[in-house]
Amino acid sequence: GAGVSQSPRYKVTKRGQDVALRCDPISGHVSLYWYRQALGQGPEFLTYFNYEAQQDKSGLPNDRFSAERPEGSISTLTIQRTEQRDSAMYRCASSLDRGLFFGPGTRLTVL
Amino acid sequence: AQSVSQHNHHVILSEAASLELGCNYSYGGTVNLFWYVQYPGQHLQLLLKYFSGDPLVKGIKGFEAEFIKSKFSFNLRKPSVQWSDTAEYFCAVNAGSGNTPLVFGKGTRLSVIA
């Protein structure tokens, strides 16, 4: 596609449920990044991939969070046993060189 | 570790006023610098970027930013703002080698009033 797409755009879930957030990067982009943005804050780095290899996951808050990009294209961010503090906008971005192109984000609300 | 400071949380300007949004970063090595904008209801868009060369970079919609290495700054400017510039502005930095995560500032909300 022309840009980065994310699905779902909105997700409301109950505490304790697992959620999977999907990112489809710009075709041909090598790098894919996941960020989380709380209200009134800047995007906070979670993890990133070059092709299918996870390069850095130092930003993942705890082991309930995981991400994969098995074929070097689409990526899934999974949050297990969600908690209310996980509520945020989750943003995906892809990159060919040094600039990031962001998708529309997934607004996650944990009740 | 890199960090980015944006000094102004919320700026309110009248149309046609000049704009300058401050951004300072901390990183000892070569950096790439970015300004992103988020219009209401839309996603983050790249406004302008600096990799090397002329420290005064021009972006879309009349915005420009100046990299001052000695001050670790990359302030965003626009001579005359319009109502449509109302948005949130984020400064970001990554290491000069590229393909490393961007570190973002907390953002500055700009409100332009008629």
Coordinates of C-alpha atoms in Angstrom, one line a residue:
Chain A
G1 CA 0.0 0.0 0.0
A2 CA 0.9 3.6 -0.1
G3 CA 1.4 4.1 3.6
V4 CA 1.8 2.2 6.8
S5 CA -1.5 0.6 7.9
Q6 CA -2.5 -0.6 11.4
S7 CA -5.4 -2.7 12.6
P8 CA -7.5 -2.5 14.4
R9 CA -7.7 1.3 14.7
Y10 CA -9.5 1.0 18.1
K11 CA -9.5 -1.8 20.5
V12 CA -11.4 -2.0 23.8
T13 CA -10.7 -5.0 25.9
K14 CA -11.2 -6.2 29.5
R15 CA -8.4 -6.5 31.9
G16 CA -6.7 -9.8 31.7
Q17 CA -7.4 -10.4 28.0
D18 CA -4.7 -10.8 25.4
V19 CA -4.6 -8.4 22.4
A20 CA -2.8 -8.5 19.1
L21 CA -2.0 -5.4 17.2
R22 CA -1.1 -5.6 13.5
C23 CA 1.2 -3.4 11.4
D24 CA 1.6 -3.5 7.7
P25 CA 4.6 -1.4 6.7
I26 CA 5.3 0.4 3.4
S27 CA 6.4 -2.2 0.8
G28 CA 10.1 -2.6 0.7
H29 CA 10.9 -0.9 4.0
V30 CA 13.5 -2.8 5.8
S31 CA 12.9 -1.5 9.3
L32 CA 9.8 -1.6 11.4
Y33 CA 9.3 0.2 14.7
W34 CA 6.7 0.0 17.5
Y35 CA 6.1 3.0 19.7
R36 CA 3.6 3.7 22.5
Q37 CA 2.2 7.1 23.1
A38 CA 0.4 8.1 26.3
L39 CA -1.8 11.2 26.3
G40 CA 0.3 14.4 26.5
Q41 CA 3.5 12.5 25.9
G42 CA 5.8 11.9 22.9
P43 CA 6.0 8.5 21.3
E44 CA 8.0 6.0 23.5
F45 CA 10.1 3.4 21.8
L46 CA 9.1 -0.3 22.3
T47 CA 11.0 -2.4 19.8
Y48 CA 12.2 -2.6 16.2
F49 CA 13.0 -5.0 13.5
N50 CA 15.3 -5.1 10.5
Y51 CA 13.7 -7.5 8.1
E52 CA 12.5 -10.3 10.3
A53 CA 15.2 -9.9 13.0
Q54 CA 14.3 -8.1 16.2
Q55 CA 17.1 -5.7 16.7
D56 CA 16.2 -4.1 20.0
K57 CA 13.4 -4.9 22.4
S58 CA 14.7 -2.8 25.3
G59 CA 11.7 -0.6 25.3
L60 CA 9.2 -3.4 25.9
P61 CA 7.8 -2.6 29.5
N62 CA 7.7 -6.2 30.7
D63 CA 7.4 -9.8 29.5
R64 CA 3.7 -9.5 28.8
F65 CA 4.7 -7.6 25.7
S66 CA 6.1 -9.3 22.6
A67 CA 6.5 -8.6 18.9
E68 CA 7.2 -10.6 15.8
R69 CA 7.8 -10.0 12.1
P70 CA 8.2 -13.5 10.8
E71 CA 8.5 -12.8 7.1
G72 CA 10.1 -9.4 7.3
S73 CA 6.9 -7.6 6.4
I74 CA 3.8 -7.5 8.6
S75 CA 4.4 -7.3 12.3
T76 CA 2.3 -8.2 15.3
L77 CA 2.6 -6.7 18.8
T78 CA 1.0 -8.9 21.4
I79 CA 0.1 -7.9 24.9
Q80 CA -0.8 -10.7 27.2
R81 CA -3.0 -10.4 30.3
T82 CA -3.7 -6.7 29.6
E83 CA -3.8 -4.2 32.5
Q84 CA -5.4 -0.8 32.6
R85 CA -2.0 0.9 32.5
D86 CA -1.5 -0.6 29.0
S87 CA -4.1 1.8 27.7
A88 CA -2.4 4.0 25.1
M89 CA -2.0 4.7 21.4
Y90 CA 0.3 2.1 19.8
R91 CA 2.1 3.4 16.8
C92 CA 3.9 1.5 14.1
A93 CA 6.5 3.1 11.7
S94 CA 8.6 1.8 8.9
S95 CA 11.8 3.1 7.4
L96 CA 14.0 2.5 4.4
D97 CA 16.9 4.7 5.5
R98 CA 16.8 7.2 8.3
G99 CA 13.3 8.8 8.4
L100 CA 10.3 7.1 9.9
F101 CA 6.9 6.9 8.3
F102 CA 4.1 6.4 10.8
G103 CA 0.8 4.6 10.6
P104 CA -2.4 5.9 12.1
G105 CA -2.0 4.0 15.3
T106 CA -4.2 1.6 17.3
R107 CA -6.0 3.2 20.3
L108 CA -6.1 0.5 23.0
T109 CA -8.4 0.9 26.0
V110 CA -8.2 -1.6 28.8
L111 CA -11.3 -1.6 31.0
Chain B
A1 CA 21.4 7.5 26.1
Q2 CA 19.8 10.1 24.0
S3 CA 17.2 12.4 25.2
V4 CA 15.2 15.3 23.8
S5 CA 13.8 18.3 25.6
Q6 CA 11.0 20.5 24.3
H7 CA 10.7 23.4 26.5
N8 CA 7.2 24.6 25.7
H9 CA 4.3 22.4 26.5
H10 CA 1.6 24.6 25.0
V11 CA 2.0 27.7 22.8
I12 CA -0.8 30.0 21.8
L13 CA -0.3 32.4 18.9
S14 CA -2.4 34.7 16.8
E15 CA -2.5 34.2 13.0
A16 CA 0.5 35.8 11.3
A17 CA 2.6 35.7 14.4
S18 CA 6.1 34.2 14.2
L19 CA 6.8 30.8 15.7
E20 CA 9.8 29.3 17.3
L21 CA 9.6 26.0 19.1
G22 CA 12.6 25.0 21.1
C23 CA 14.3 21.6 21.0
N24 CA 17.4 20.5 22.7
Y25 CA 18.9 17.0 22.6
S26 CA 21.6 15.2 24.5
Y27 CA 23.9 12.9 22.6
G28 CA 27.6 13.1 22.1
G29 CA 27.9 11.7 18.6
T30 CA 26.6 12.4 15.2
V31 CA 22.9 12.8 15.1
N32 CA 20.0 12.9 12.7
L33 CA 17.3 15.4 13.8
F34 CA 13.6 15.5 12.9
W35 CA 10.4 17.4 13.5
Y36 CA 7.2 15.6 13.2
V37 CA 3.7 17.2 13.3
Q38 CA 0.4 15.6 14.3
Y39 CA -2.7 17.5 13.2
P40 CA -5.9 16.9 15.1
G41 CA -7.3 13.4 14.3
Q42 CA -4.3 12.5 12.0
H43 CA -1.2 10.5 12.4
L44 CA 2.4 11.7 12.8
Q45 CA 3.9 13.2 9.7
L46 CA 7.4 14.2 8.9
L47 CA 7.8 18.0 8.8
L48 CA 11.5 18.2 8.1
K49 CA 14.8 16.4 8.8
Y50 CA 18.5 17.1 9.2
F51 CA 21.2 14.6 8.4
S52 CA 24.2 16.6 7.4
G53 CA 25.3 19.7 5.4
D54 CA 23.5 23.0 5.6
P55 CA 22.3 23.4 9.2
L56 CA 19.3 25.4 8.1
V57 CA 16.8 23.0 6.7
K58 CA 13.5 23.8 5.1
G59 CA 10.4 21.6 5.3
I60 CA 6.9 21.6 4.1
K61 CA 4.4 24.4 4.7
G62 CA 6.9 27.1 5.2
F63 CA 8.6 25.5 8.3
E64 CA 12.3 25.6 8.8
A65 CA 14.7 24.4 11.5
E66 CA 18.3 25.3 12.4
F67 CA 20.8 22.8 13.8
I68 CA 23.2 24.6 16.2
K69 CA 25.7 21.9 17.2
S70 CA 27.3 24.0 19.9
K71 CA 24.0 24.4 21.6
F72 CA 22.7 20.9 20.9
S73 CA 19.6 22.6 19.5
F74 CA 17.2 22.1 16.6
N75 CA 14.6 24.8 16.9
L76 CA 11.6 24.9 14.6
R77 CA 10.5 28.2 13.1
K78 CA 7.9 29.7 10.9
P79 CA 7.7 33.4 10.0
S80 CA 3.9 33.6 9.9
V81 CA 1.6 31.0 11.3
Q82 CA -1.8 30.1 10.0
W83 CA -4.9 28.7 11.8
S84 CA -4.2 25.4 10.0
D85 CA -0.9 25.1 11.8
T86 CA -2.7 24.2 14.9
A87 CA -1.2 20.8 15.8
E88 CA 1.2 19.0 18.1
Y89 CA 4.9 19.2 17.2
F90 CA 7.5 16.6 18.2
C91 CA 11.2 16.9 17.9
A92 CA 13.1 13.6 17.6
V93 CA 16.7 12.4 17.3
N94 CA 18.6 9.3 16.5
A95 CA 22.2 8.3 16.1
G96 CA 23.9 9.3 12.8
S97 CA 24.3 5.8 11.6
G98 CA 20.6 5.6 11.0
N99 CA 18.1 2.8 11.3
T100 CA 18.2 3.2 15.0
P101 CA 15.1 4.1 17.1
L102 CA 14.1 7.7 17.2
V103 CA 13.9 9.3 20.6
F104 CA 11.1 11.8 20.8
G105 CA 10.5 14.8 23.0
K106 CA 7.2 15.2 24.8
G107 CA 5.8 17.5 22.2
T108 CA 4.6 21.1 22.0
R109 CA 0.9 21.8 21.4
L110 CA 0.5 24.8 19.1
S111 CA -2.9 26.6 19.1
V112 CA -3.3 29.3 16.5
I113 CA -6.2 31.7 17.0
A114 CA -7.8 34.0 14.5

